[in-house]
Amino acid sequence: MQLVFATNNLNKIKEVQALIPEHIKLLSLKDIGCFEDVPETQNTIEANAKQKAAYIKKHYGYNCFADDTGLEVEALQGKPGVYSARYAGEQRNAEDNNNKLLEALKNKQNRQAQFKTVIALELDNQQHTFTGICKGEITTSKYGEKGFGYDPIFKPHGHDITFAEMELNLKNSIGHRGKAINLLVNFLNS
Ligand code: IMP
């Protein structure tokens, strides 16, 4: 089966590739000749994922899934949430985002946060969604070099290291995207 993962983020393709069964051939946007910006103009994580998957199905005809992820911080009433990528501005820079979040939480006692990933699947004209959540806390400074995005400042519950200090296998097994992908894979296998 061919299935498009509507992303150009090579980190994500690498993560998902490790979890998808071999008989499912994963195609990237580049593989299907999609070089345009896929619209994600909605104001919830779920609606953005649905919008992206529906767009690829409609314009390119492939069965497809799209994900959207946000980091929801309790003391900031769920922000940056759907705006996580551009929290510190349209340059979408991870370093800037991390610095802004550390600054916003300076002197805050409550550092609880969660990553939320929603995957929207368009399969033979049916739509399905799968949600993965990983709870943890925001550290007071950055630790680790692995991963991407907010990984250096997110320490998942039950672990003493940040996502950026973890091996990818461990992050996949406890992480938000891994959980959502597992739900997707179980569905595809059933
Ligand atoms: P997207 O919806 O996957 O593009 O993610 C939105 C924002 O959340 C981006 O700034 C990403 O860097 C960040 N993000 C998504 N997934 C992760 C993750 O697994 N770790 C750290 N940051 C992430």
mmCIF file with all atom_site columns, C-alpha atoms and ligand atoms in Angstrom:
data_model
loop_
_atom_site.group_PDB
_atom_site.id
_atom_site.type_symbol
_atom_site.label_atom_id
_atom_site.label_alt_id
_atom_site.label_comp_id
_atom_site.label_asym_id
_atom_site.label_entity_id
_atom_site.label_seq_id
_atom_site.pdbx_PDB_ins_code
_atom_site.Cartn_x
_atom_site.Cartn_y
_atom_site.Cartn_z
_atom_site.occupancy
_atom_site.B_iso_or_equiv
_atom_site.pdbx_formal_charge
_atom_site.auth_seq_id
_atom_site.auth_comp_id
_atom_site.auth_asym_id
_atom_site.auth_atom_id
_atom_site.pdbx_PDB_model_num
ATOM   1   C CA  . MET A 1 1   ? 0.000   0.000  0.000  1.00 0.00 ? 1   MET A CA  1
ATOM   2   C CA  . GLN A 1 2   ? 1.216   3.490  -0.832 1.00 0.00 ? 2   GLN A CA  1
ATOM   3   C CA  . LEU A 1 3   ? 0.499   6.179  1.703  1.00 0.00 ? 3   LEU A CA  1
ATOM   4   C CA  . VAL A 1 4   ? 1.595   9.797  1.684  1.00 0.00 ? 4   VAL A CA  1
ATOM   5   C CA  . PHE A 1 5   ? 2.824   11.396 4.889  1.00 0.00 ? 5   PHE A CA  1
ATOM   6   C CA  . ALA A 1 6   ? 2.052   15.072 4.236  1.00 0.00 ? 6   ALA A CA  1
ATOM   7   C CA  . THR A 1 7   ? 5.283   16.559 5.534  1.00 0.00 ? 7   THR A CA  1
ATOM   8   C CA  . ASN A 1 8   ? 8.690   17.754 4.372  1.00 0.00 ? 8   ASN A CA  1
ATOM   9   C CA  . ASN A 1 9   ? 10.173  17.438 7.845  1.00 0.00 ? 9   ASN A CA  1
ATOM   10  C CA  . LEU A 1 10  ? 12.891  14.795 7.495  1.00 0.00 ? 10  LEU A CA  1
ATOM   11  C CA  . ASN A 1 11  ? 13.081  14.300 11.269 1.00 0.00 ? 11  ASN A CA  1
ATOM   12  C CA  . LYS A 1 12  ? 9.456   13.232 11.311 1.00 0.00 ? 12  LYS A CA  1
ATOM   13  C CA  . ILE A 1 13  ? 9.776   10.983 8.276  1.00 0.00 ? 13  ILE A CA  1
ATOM   14  C CA  . LYS A 1 14  ? 12.690  9.274  10.023 1.00 0.00 ? 14  LYS A CA  1
ATOM   15  C CA  . GLU A 1 15  ? 10.676  8.824  13.215 1.00 0.00 ? 15  GLU A CA  1
ATOM   16  C CA  . VAL A 1 16  ? 7.615   7.475  11.445 1.00 0.00 ? 16  VAL A CA  1
ATOM   17  C CA  . GLN A 1 17  ? 9.565   5.263  9.043  1.00 0.00 ? 17  GLN A CA  1
ATOM   18  C CA  . ALA A 1 18  ? 10.831  3.331  12.063 1.00 0.00 ? 18  ALA A CA  1
ATOM   19  C CA  . LEU A 1 19  ? 7.255   2.579  13.151 1.00 0.00 ? 19  LEU A CA  1
ATOM   20  C CA  . ILE A 1 20  ? 5.403   1.902  9.909  1.00 0.00 ? 20  ILE A CA  1
ATOM   21  C CA  . PRO A 1 21  ? 5.113   -1.770 8.807  1.00 0.00 ? 21  PRO A CA  1
ATOM   22  C CA  . GLU A 1 22  ? 7.209   -2.686 5.760  1.00 0.00 ? 22  GLU A CA  1
ATOM   23  C CA  . HIS A 1 23  ? 4.291   -3.461 3.477  1.00 0.00 ? 23  HIS A CA  1
ATOM   24  C CA  . ILE A 1 24  ? 3.171   0.167  3.707  1.00 0.00 ? 24  ILE A CA  1
ATOM   25  C CA  . LYS A 1 25  ? 5.279   2.289  1.388  1.00 0.00 ? 25  LYS A CA  1
ATOM   26  C CA  . LEU A 1 26  ? 5.553   5.737  2.854  1.00 0.00 ? 26  LEU A CA  1
ATOM   27  C CA  . LEU A 1 27  ? 5.780   8.612  0.369  1.00 0.00 ? 27  LEU A CA  1
ATOM   28  C CA  . SER A 1 28  ? 6.809   12.143 1.251  1.00 0.00 ? 28  SER A CA  1
ATOM   29  C CA  . LEU A 1 29  ? 5.361   15.305 -0.315 1.00 0.00 ? 29  LEU A CA  1
ATOM   30  C CA  . LYS A 1 30  ? 8.495   15.521 -2.451 1.00 0.00 ? 30  LYS A CA  1
ATOM   31  C CA  . ASP A 1 31  ? 7.929   11.940 -3.693 1.00 0.00 ? 31  ASP A CA  1
ATOM   32  C CA  . ILE A 1 32  ? 4.520   12.931 -5.109 1.00 0.00 ? 32  ILE A CA  1
ATOM   33  C CA  . GLY A 1 33  ? 5.819   16.169 -6.640 1.00 0.00 ? 33  GLY A CA  1
ATOM   34  C CA  . CYS A 1 34  ? 4.163   18.438 -4.104 1.00 0.00 ? 34  CYS A CA  1
ATOM   35  C CA  . PHE A 1 35  ? 6.446   21.430 -3.624 1.00 0.00 ? 35  PHE A CA  1
ATOM   36  C CA  . GLU A 1 36  ? 3.790   23.971 -2.592 1.00 0.00 ? 36  GLU A CA  1
ATOM   37  C CA  . ASP A 1 37  ? 2.970   25.022 0.965  1.00 0.00 ? 37  ASP A CA  1
ATOM   38  C CA  . VAL A 1 38  ? 0.104   22.819 2.140  1.00 0.00 ? 38  VAL A CA  1
ATOM   39  C CA  . PRO A 1 39  ? -2.377  25.132 3.886  1.00 0.00 ? 39  PRO A CA  1
ATOM   40  C CA  . GLU A 1 40  ? -2.682  24.888 7.674  1.00 0.00 ? 40  GLU A CA  1
ATOM   41  C CA  . THR A 1 41  ? -4.789  27.897 8.542  1.00 0.00 ? 41  THR A CA  1
ATOM   42  C CA  . GLN A 1 42  ? -7.127  26.471 11.191 1.00 0.00 ? 42  GLN A CA  1
ATOM   43  C CA  . ASN A 1 43  ? -7.058  27.379 14.864 1.00 0.00 ? 43  ASN A CA  1
ATOM   44  C CA  . THR A 1 44  ? -6.976  23.938 16.442 1.00 0.00 ? 44  THR A CA  1
ATOM   45  C CA  . ILE A 1 45  ? -4.406  21.161 16.135 1.00 0.00 ? 45  ILE A CA  1
ATOM   46  C CA  . GLU A 1 46  ? -7.072  18.687 14.998 1.00 0.00 ? 46  GLU A CA  1
ATOM   47  C CA  . ALA A 1 47  ? -8.543  20.989 12.333 1.00 0.00 ? 47  ALA A CA  1
ATOM   48  C CA  . ASN A 1 48  ? -5.074  21.729 10.921 1.00 0.00 ? 48  ASN A CA  1
ATOM   49  C CA  . ALA A 1 49  ? -4.267  18.023 10.566 1.00 0.00 ? 49  ALA A CA  1
ATOM   50  C CA  . LYS A 1 50  ? -7.611  17.387 8.830  1.00 0.00 ? 50  LYS A CA  1
ATOM   51  C CA  . GLN A 1 51  ? -7.112  20.347 6.502  1.00 0.00 ? 51  GLN A CA  1
ATOM   52  C CA  . LYS A 1 52  ? -3.679  19.146 5.364  1.00 0.00 ? 52  LYS A CA  1
ATOM   53  C CA  . ALA A 1 53  ? -4.742  15.529 4.725  1.00 0.00 ? 53  ALA A CA  1
ATOM   54  C CA  . ALA A 1 54  ? -7.893  16.607 2.859  1.00 0.00 ? 54  ALA A CA  1
ATOM   55  C CA  . TYR A 1 55  ? -5.871  19.001 0.692  1.00 0.00 ? 55  TYR A CA  1
ATOM   56  C CA  . ILE A 1 56  ? -3.467  16.268 -0.492 1.00 0.00 ? 56  ILE A CA  1
ATOM   57  C CA  . LYS A 1 57  ? -6.293  13.816 -1.170 1.00 0.00 ? 57  LYS A CA  1
ATOM   58  C CA  . LYS A 1 58  ? -8.218  16.433 -3.141 1.00 0.00 ? 58  LYS A CA  1
ATOM   59  C CA  . HIS A 1 59  ? -5.334  17.856 -5.197 1.00 0.00 ? 59  HIS A CA  1
ATOM   60  C CA  . TYR A 1 60  ? -3.051  14.820 -5.615 1.00 0.00 ? 60  TYR A CA  1
ATOM   61  C CA  . GLY A 1 61  ? -5.465  11.885 -5.238 1.00 0.00 ? 61  GLY A CA  1
ATOM   62  C CA  . TYR A 1 62  ? -3.352  9.827  -2.811 1.00 0.00 ? 62  TYR A CA  1
ATOM   63  C CA  . ASN A 1 63  ? -4.423  8.166  0.387  1.00 0.00 ? 63  ASN A CA  1
ATOM   64  C CA  . CYS A 1 64  ? -2.706  10.329 2.894  1.00 0.00 ? 64  CYS A CA  1
ATOM   65  C CA  . PHE A 1 65  ? -2.155  11.198 6.510  1.00 0.00 ? 65  PHE A CA  1
ATOM   66  C CA  . ALA A 1 66  ? -1.080  14.489 8.030  1.00 0.00 ? 66  ALA A CA  1
ATOM   67  C CA  . ASP A 1 67  ? -0.069  15.359 11.548 1.00 0.00 ? 67  ASP A CA  1
ATOM   68  C CA  . ASP A 1 68  ? -0.186  18.496 13.563 1.00 0.00 ? 68  ASP A CA  1
ATOM   69  C CA  . THR A 1 69  ? 1.494   18.891 16.923 1.00 0.00 ? 69  THR A CA  1
ATOM   70  C CA  . GLY A 1 70  ? 1.455   21.481 19.644 1.00 0.00 ? 70  GLY A CA  1
ATOM   71  C CA  . LEU A 1 71  ? 3.002   21.947 23.043 1.00 0.00 ? 71  LEU A CA  1
ATOM   72  C CA  . GLU A 1 72  ? 0.359   22.916 25.606 1.00 0.00 ? 72  GLU A CA  1
ATOM   73  C CA  . VAL A 1 73  ? 1.699   24.564 28.765 1.00 0.00 ? 73  VAL A CA  1
ATOM   74  C CA  . GLU A 1 74  ? -0.580  24.589 31.816 1.00 0.00 ? 74  GLU A CA  1
ATOM   75  C CA  . ALA A 1 75  ? 0.633   27.896 33.305 1.00 0.00 ? 75  ALA A CA  1
ATOM   76  C CA  . LEU A 1 76  ? 0.087   29.552 29.899 1.00 0.00 ? 76  LEU A CA  1
ATOM   77  C CA  . GLN A 1 77  ? -3.485  28.269 29.535 1.00 0.00 ? 77  GLN A CA  1
ATOM   78  C CA  . GLY A 1 78  ? -2.499  25.776 26.829 1.00 0.00 ? 78  GLY A CA  1
ATOM   79  C CA  . LYS A 1 79  ? -0.245  28.071 24.830 1.00 0.00 ? 79  LYS A CA  1
ATOM   80  C CA  . PRO A 1 80  ? 1.675   27.915 22.541 1.00 0.00 ? 80  PRO A CA  1
ATOM   81  C CA  . GLY A 1 81  ? -0.588  25.029 21.373 1.00 0.00 ? 81  GLY A CA  1
ATOM   82  C CA  . VAL A 1 82  ? -1.530  25.282 17.717 1.00 0.00 ? 82  VAL A CA  1
ATOM   83  C CA  . TYR A 1 83  ? 0.906   28.205 17.392 1.00 0.00 ? 83  TYR A CA  1
ATOM   84  C CA  . SER A 1 84  ? 3.936   26.227 18.674 1.00 0.00 ? 84  SER A CA  1
ATOM   85  C CA  . ALA A 1 85  ? 5.960   26.500 15.445 1.00 0.00 ? 85  ALA A CA  1
ATOM   86  C CA  . ARG A 1 86  ? 5.706   30.304 15.302 1.00 0.00 ? 86  ARG A CA  1
ATOM   87  C CA  . TYR A 1 87  ? 5.541   31.040 19.033 1.00 0.00 ? 87  TYR A CA  1
ATOM   88  C CA  . ALA A 1 88  ? 8.479   33.483 18.828 1.00 0.00 ? 88  ALA A CA  1
ATOM   89  C CA  . GLY A 1 89  ? 7.636   34.758 15.344 1.00 0.00 ? 89  GLY A CA  1
ATOM   90  C CA  . GLU A 1 90  ? 7.178   33.863 11.709 1.00 0.00 ? 90  GLU A CA  1
ATOM   91  C CA  . GLN A 1 91  ? 10.845  32.830 11.383 1.00 0.00 ? 91  GLN A CA  1
ATOM   92  C CA  . ARG A 1 92  ? 9.735   29.569 13.092 1.00 0.00 ? 92  ARG A CA  1
ATOM   93  C CA  . ASN A 1 93  ? 13.049  29.190 14.861 1.00 0.00 ? 93  ASN A CA  1
ATOM   94  C CA  . ALA A 1 94  ? 13.310  26.467 17.529 1.00 0.00 ? 94  ALA A CA  1
ATOM   95  C CA  . GLU A 1 95  ? 16.017  28.260 19.500 1.00 0.00 ? 95  GLU A CA  1
ATOM   96  C CA  . ASP A 1 96  ? 13.910  31.449 19.654 1.00 0.00 ? 96  ASP A CA  1
ATOM   97  C CA  . ASN A 1 97  ? 10.805  29.445 20.622 1.00 0.00 ? 97  ASN A CA  1
ATOM   98  C CA  . ASN A 1 98  ? 12.650  27.667 23.434 1.00 0.00 ? 98  ASN A CA  1
ATOM   99  C CA  . ASN A 1 99  ? 14.100  30.933 24.756 1.00 0.00 ? 99  ASN A CA  1
ATOM   100 C CA  . LYS A 1 100 ? 10.707  32.619 24.694 1.00 0.00 ? 100 LYS A CA  1
ATOM   101 C CA  . LEU A 1 101 ? 9.069   29.745 26.551 1.00 0.00 ? 101 LEU A CA  1
ATOM   102 C CA  . LEU A 1 102 ? 11.797  29.610 29.217 1.00 0.00 ? 102 LEU A CA  1
ATOM   103 C CA  . GLU A 1 103 ? 11.386  33.356 29.696 1.00 0.00 ? 103 GLU A CA  1
ATOM   104 C CA  . ALA A 1 104 ? 7.575   33.089 29.933 1.00 0.00 ? 104 ALA A CA  1
ATOM   105 C CA  . LEU A 1 105 ? 7.917   30.433 32.660 1.00 0.00 ? 105 LEU A CA  1
ATOM   106 C CA  . LYS A 1 106 ? 10.639  32.219 34.621 1.00 0.00 ? 106 LYS A CA  1
ATOM   107 C CA  . ASN A 1 107 ? 9.657   32.145 38.308 1.00 0.00 ? 107 ASN A CA  1
ATOM   108 C CA  . LYS A 1 108 ? 6.577   29.992 37.597 1.00 0.00 ? 108 LYS A CA  1
ATOM   109 C CA  . GLN A 1 109 ? 6.059   27.056 39.957 1.00 0.00 ? 109 GLN A CA  1
ATOM   110 C CA  . ASN A 1 110 ? 3.770   25.153 37.614 1.00 0.00 ? 110 ASN A CA  1
ATOM   111 C CA  . ARG A 1 111 ? 5.872   23.839 34.721 1.00 0.00 ? 111 ARG A CA  1
ATOM   112 C CA  . GLN A 1 112 ? 3.470   21.080 33.624 1.00 0.00 ? 112 GLN A CA  1
ATOM   113 C CA  . ALA A 1 113 ? 3.001   20.694 29.887 1.00 0.00 ? 113 ALA A CA  1
ATOM   114 C CA  . GLN A 1 114 ? 1.945   18.191 27.275 1.00 0.00 ? 114 GLN A CA  1
ATOM   115 C CA  . PHE A 1 115 ? 2.720   17.518 23.659 1.00 0.00 ? 115 PHE A CA  1
ATOM   116 C CA  . LYS A 1 116 ? -0.347  16.675 21.602 1.00 0.00 ? 116 LYS A CA  1
ATOM   117 C CA  . THR A 1 117 ? -0.241  15.137 18.141 1.00 0.00 ? 117 THR A CA  1
ATOM   118 C CA  . VAL A 1 118 ? -3.311  14.630 16.004 1.00 0.00 ? 118 VAL A CA  1
ATOM   119 C CA  . ILE A 1 119 ? -3.010  12.502 12.875 1.00 0.00 ? 119 ILE A CA  1
ATOM   120 C CA  . ALA A 1 120 ? -5.742  12.826 10.268 1.00 0.00 ? 120 ALA A CA  1
ATOM   121 C CA  . LEU A 1 121 ? -6.050  9.977  7.777  1.00 0.00 ? 121 LEU A CA  1
ATOM   122 C CA  . GLU A 1 122 ? -7.799  10.159 4.429  1.00 0.00 ? 122 GLU A CA  1
ATOM   123 C CA  . LEU A 1 123 ? -8.309  6.578  3.315  1.00 0.00 ? 123 LEU A CA  1
ATOM   124 C CA  . ASP A 1 124 ? -10.563 5.658  0.404  1.00 0.00 ? 124 ASP A CA  1
ATOM   125 C CA  . ASN A 1 125 ? -12.846 8.649  1.012  1.00 0.00 ? 125 ASN A CA  1
ATOM   126 C CA  . GLN A 1 126 ? -13.143 8.063  4.749  1.00 0.00 ? 126 GLN A CA  1
ATOM   127 C CA  . GLN A 1 127 ? -11.621 10.286 7.414  1.00 0.00 ? 127 GLN A CA  1
ATOM   128 C CA  . HIS A 1 128 ? -10.179 9.127  10.721 1.00 0.00 ? 128 HIS A CA  1
ATOM   129 C CA  . THR A 1 129 ? -8.228  10.884 13.487 1.00 0.00 ? 129 THR A CA  1
ATOM   130 C CA  . PHE A 1 130 ? -5.748  9.532  16.033 1.00 0.00 ? 130 PHE A CA  1
ATOM   131 C CA  . THR A 1 131 ? -4.519  11.509 19.049 1.00 0.00 ? 131 THR A CA  1
ATOM   132 C CA  . GLY A 1 132 ? -1.328  10.976 21.051 1.00 0.00 ? 132 GLY A CA  1
ATOM   133 C CA  . ILE A 1 133 ? -0.481  12.851 24.232 1.00 0.00 ? 133 ILE A CA  1
ATOM   134 C CA  . CYS A 1 134 ? 2.777   12.927 26.199 1.00 0.00 ? 134 CYS A CA  1
ATOM   135 C CA  . LYS A 1 135 ? 2.741   14.675 29.573 1.00 0.00 ? 135 LYS A CA  1
ATOM   136 C CA  . GLY A 1 136 ? 5.810   16.168 31.175 1.00 0.00 ? 136 GLY A CA  1
ATOM   137 C CA  . GLU A 1 137 ? 7.347   19.382 32.384 1.00 0.00 ? 137 GLU A CA  1
ATOM   138 C CA  . ILE A 1 138 ? 9.340   22.283 31.015 1.00 0.00 ? 138 ILE A CA  1
ATOM   139 C CA  . THR A 1 139 ? 12.902  22.391 32.368 1.00 0.00 ? 139 THR A CA  1
ATOM   140 C CA  . THR A 1 140 ? 14.522  25.610 33.569 1.00 0.00 ? 140 THR A CA  1
ATOM   141 C CA  . SER A 1 141 ? 17.243  25.482 30.894 1.00 0.00 ? 141 SER A CA  1
ATOM   142 C CA  . LYS A 1 142 ? 18.114  23.492 27.763 1.00 0.00 ? 142 LYS A CA  1
ATOM   143 C CA  . TYR A 1 143 ? 19.563  19.992 27.929 1.00 0.00 ? 143 TYR A CA  1
ATOM   144 C CA  . GLY A 1 144 ? 20.679  17.719 25.083 1.00 0.00 ? 144 GLY A CA  1
ATOM   145 C CA  . GLU A 1 145 ? 21.453  17.963 21.395 1.00 0.00 ? 145 GLU A CA  1
ATOM   146 C CA  . LYS A 1 146 ? 19.203  15.307 19.849 1.00 0.00 ? 146 LYS A CA  1
ATOM   147 C CA  . GLY A 1 147 ? 15.737  15.736 18.375 1.00 0.00 ? 147 GLY A CA  1
ATOM   148 C CA  . PHE A 1 148 ? 14.261  19.053 17.295 1.00 0.00 ? 148 PHE A CA  1
ATOM   149 C CA  . GLY A 1 149 ? 11.854  21.803 18.277 1.00 0.00 ? 149 GLY A CA  1
ATOM   150 C CA  . TYR A 1 150 ? 11.105  21.970 21.988 1.00 0.00 ? 150 TYR A CA  1
ATOM   151 C CA  . ASP A 1 151 ? 12.932  18.699 22.752 1.00 0.00 ? 151 ASP A CA  1
ATOM   152 C CA  . PRO A 1 152 ? 15.766  20.344 24.799 1.00 0.00 ? 152 PRO A CA  1
ATOM   153 C CA  . ILE A 1 153 ? 13.320  21.834 27.326 1.00 0.00 ? 153 ILE A CA  1
ATOM   154 C CA  . PHE A 1 154 ? 10.716  19.036 27.624 1.00 0.00 ? 154 PHE A CA  1
ATOM   155 C CA  . LYS A 1 155 ? 11.212  16.331 30.238 1.00 0.00 ? 155 LYS A CA  1
ATOM   156 C CA  . PRO A 1 156 ? 8.546   13.601 29.960 1.00 0.00 ? 156 PRO A CA  1
ATOM   157 C CA  . HIS A 1 157 ? 7.010   12.282 33.192 1.00 0.00 ? 157 HIS A CA  1
ATOM   158 C CA  . GLY A 1 158 ? 8.810   9.245  34.566 1.00 0.00 ? 158 GLY A CA  1
ATOM   159 C CA  . HIS A 1 159 ? 12.173  10.227 33.081 1.00 0.00 ? 159 HIS A CA  1
ATOM   160 C CA  . ASP A 1 160 ? 15.064  12.322 34.354 1.00 0.00 ? 160 ASP A CA  1
ATOM   161 C CA  . ILE A 1 161 ? 16.224  13.491 30.950 1.00 0.00 ? 161 ILE A CA  1
ATOM   162 C CA  . THR A 1 162 ? 14.752  15.680 28.226 1.00 0.00 ? 162 THR A CA  1
ATOM   163 C CA  . PHE A 1 163 ? 13.613  14.416 24.821 1.00 0.00 ? 163 PHE A CA  1
ATOM   164 C CA  . ALA A 1 164 ? 16.800  15.946 23.400 1.00 0.00 ? 164 ALA A CA  1
ATOM   165 C CA  . GLU A 1 165 ? 18.932  13.703 25.630 1.00 0.00 ? 165 GLU A CA  1
ATOM   166 C CA  . MET A 1 166 ? 17.038  10.520 24.677 1.00 0.00 ? 166 MET A CA  1
ATOM   167 C CA  . GLU A 1 167 ? 17.664  7.913  22.021 1.00 0.00 ? 167 GLU A CA  1
ATOM   168 C CA  . LEU A 1 168 ? 15.083  8.136  19.261 1.00 0.00 ? 168 LEU A CA  1
ATOM   169 C CA  . ASN A 1 169 ? 13.700  4.657  20.072 1.00 0.00 ? 169 ASN A CA  1
ATOM   170 C CA  . LEU A 1 170 ? 12.857  5.712  23.612 1.00 0.00 ? 170 LEU A CA  1
ATOM   171 C CA  . LYS A 1 171 ? 11.317  9.004  22.469 1.00 0.00 ? 171 LYS A CA  1
ATOM   172 C CA  . ASN A 1 172 ? 9.193   7.109  19.922 1.00 0.00 ? 172 ASN A CA  1
ATOM   173 C CA  . SER A 1 173 ? 7.973   4.604  22.504 1.00 0.00 ? 173 SER A CA  1
ATOM   174 C CA  . ILE A 1 174 ? 6.778   7.193  25.034 1.00 0.00 ? 174 ILE A CA  1
ATOM   175 C CA  . GLY A 1 175 ? 6.239   10.257 22.815 1.00 0.00 ? 175 GLY A CA  1
ATOM   176 C CA  . HIS A 1 176 ? 3.107   11.931 21.523 1.00 0.00 ? 176 HIS A CA  1
ATOM   177 C CA  . ARG A 1 177 ? 3.805   11.273 17.827 1.00 0.00 ? 177 ARG A CA  1
ATOM   178 C CA  . GLY A 1 178 ? 4.781   7.647  18.505 1.00 0.00 ? 178 GLY A CA  1
ATOM   179 C CA  . LYS A 1 179 ? 1.497   7.102  20.347 1.00 0.00 ? 179 LYS A CA  1
ATOM   180 C CA  . ALA A 1 180 ? -0.576  8.672  17.571 1.00 0.00 ? 180 ALA A CA  1
ATOM   181 C CA  . ILE A 1 181 ? 1.364   6.727  14.934 1.00 0.00 ? 181 ILE A CA  1
ATOM   182 C CA  . ASN A 1 182 ? 0.801   3.460  16.845 1.00 0.00 ? 182 ASN A CA  1
ATOM   183 C CA  . LEU A 1 183 ? -2.937  4.110  16.823 1.00 0.00 ? 183 LEU A CA  1
ATOM   184 C CA  . LEU A 1 184 ? -2.719  4.763  13.077 1.00 0.00 ? 184 LEU A CA  1
ATOM   185 C CA  . VAL A 1 185 ? -0.654  1.618  12.463 1.00 0.00 ? 185 VAL A CA  1
ATOM   186 C CA  . ASN A 1 186 ? -3.009  -0.560 14.526 1.00 0.00 ? 186 ASN A CA  1
ATOM   187 C CA  . PHE A 1 187 ? -5.894  0.822  12.523 1.00 0.00 ? 187 PHE A CA  1
ATOM   188 C CA  . LEU A 1 188 ? -4.146  0.157  9.206  1.00 0.00 ? 188 LEU A CA  1
ATOM   189 C CA  . ASN A 1 189 ? -3.339  -3.395 10.313 1.00 0.00 ? 189 ASN A CA  1
ATOM   190 C CA  . SER A 1 190 ? -6.881  -4.165 11.418 1.00 0.00 ? 190 SER A CA  1
HETATM 191 P P1  . IMP B 2 .   ? 4.271   20.455 13.749 1.00 0.00 ? 1   IMP B P1  1
HETATM 192 O O1  . IMP B 2 .   ? 2.805   20.620 13.771 1.00 0.00 ? 1   IMP B O1  1
HETATM 193 O O2  . IMP B 2 .   ? 4.675   19.011 13.847 1.00 0.00 ? 1   IMP B O2  1
HETATM 194 O O3  . IMP B 2 .   ? 4.923   21.156 12.605 1.00 0.00 ? 1   IMP B O3  1
HETATM 195 O O4  . IMP B 2 .   ? 4.884   21.054 15.069 1.00 0.00 ? 1   IMP B O4  1
HETATM 196 C C1  . IMP B 2 .   ? 4.591   22.347 15.527 1.00 0.00 ? 1   IMP B C1  1
HETATM 197 C C2  . IMP B 2 .   ? 5.695   22.810 16.434 1.00 0.00 ? 1   IMP B C2  1
HETATM 198 O O5  . IMP B 2 .   ? 5.897   21.899 17.512 1.00 0.00 ? 1   IMP B O5  1
HETATM 199 C C3  . IMP B 2 .   ? 7.074   22.971 15.784 1.00 0.00 ? 1   IMP B C3  1
HETATM 200 O O6  . IMP B 2 .   ? 7.691   24.105 16.312 1.00 0.00 ? 1   IMP B O6  1
HETATM 201 C C4  . IMP B 2 .   ? 7.839   21.782 16.168 1.00 0.00 ? 1   IMP B C4  1
HETATM 202 O O7  . IMP B 2 .   ? 9.196   22.038 16.269 1.00 0.00 ? 1   IMP B O7  1
HETATM 203 C C5  . IMP B 2 .   ? 7.247   21.460 17.515 1.00 0.00 ? 1   IMP B C5  1
HETATM 204 N N1  . IMP B 2 .   ? 7.286   20.009 17.663 1.00 0.00 ? 1   IMP B N1  1
HETATM 205 C C6  . IMP B 2 .   ? 6.545   19.091 16.999 1.00 0.00 ? 1   IMP B C6  1
HETATM 206 N N2  . IMP B 2 .   ? 6.875   17.854 17.380 1.00 0.00 ? 1   IMP B N2  1
HETATM 207 C C7  . IMP B 2 .   ? 7.860   17.997 18.296 1.00 0.00 ? 1   IMP B C7  1
HETATM 208 C C8  . IMP B 2 .   ? 8.635   17.062 19.053 1.00 0.00 ? 1   IMP B C8  1
HETATM 209 O O8  . IMP B 2 .   ? 8.505   15.837 18.940 1.00 0.00 ? 1   IMP B O8  1
HETATM 210 N N3  . IMP B 2 .   ? 9.537   17.588 19.884 1.00 0.00 ? 1   IMP B N3  1
HETATM 211 C C9  . IMP B 2 .   ? 9.744   18.917 20.029 1.00 0.00 ? 1   IMP B C9  1
HETATM 212 N N4  . IMP B 2 .   ? 9.060   19.824 19.342 1.00 0.00 ? 1   IMP B N4  1
HETATM 213 C C10 . IMP B 2 .   ? 8.125   19.365 18.484 1.00 0.00 ? 1   IMP B C10 1
#
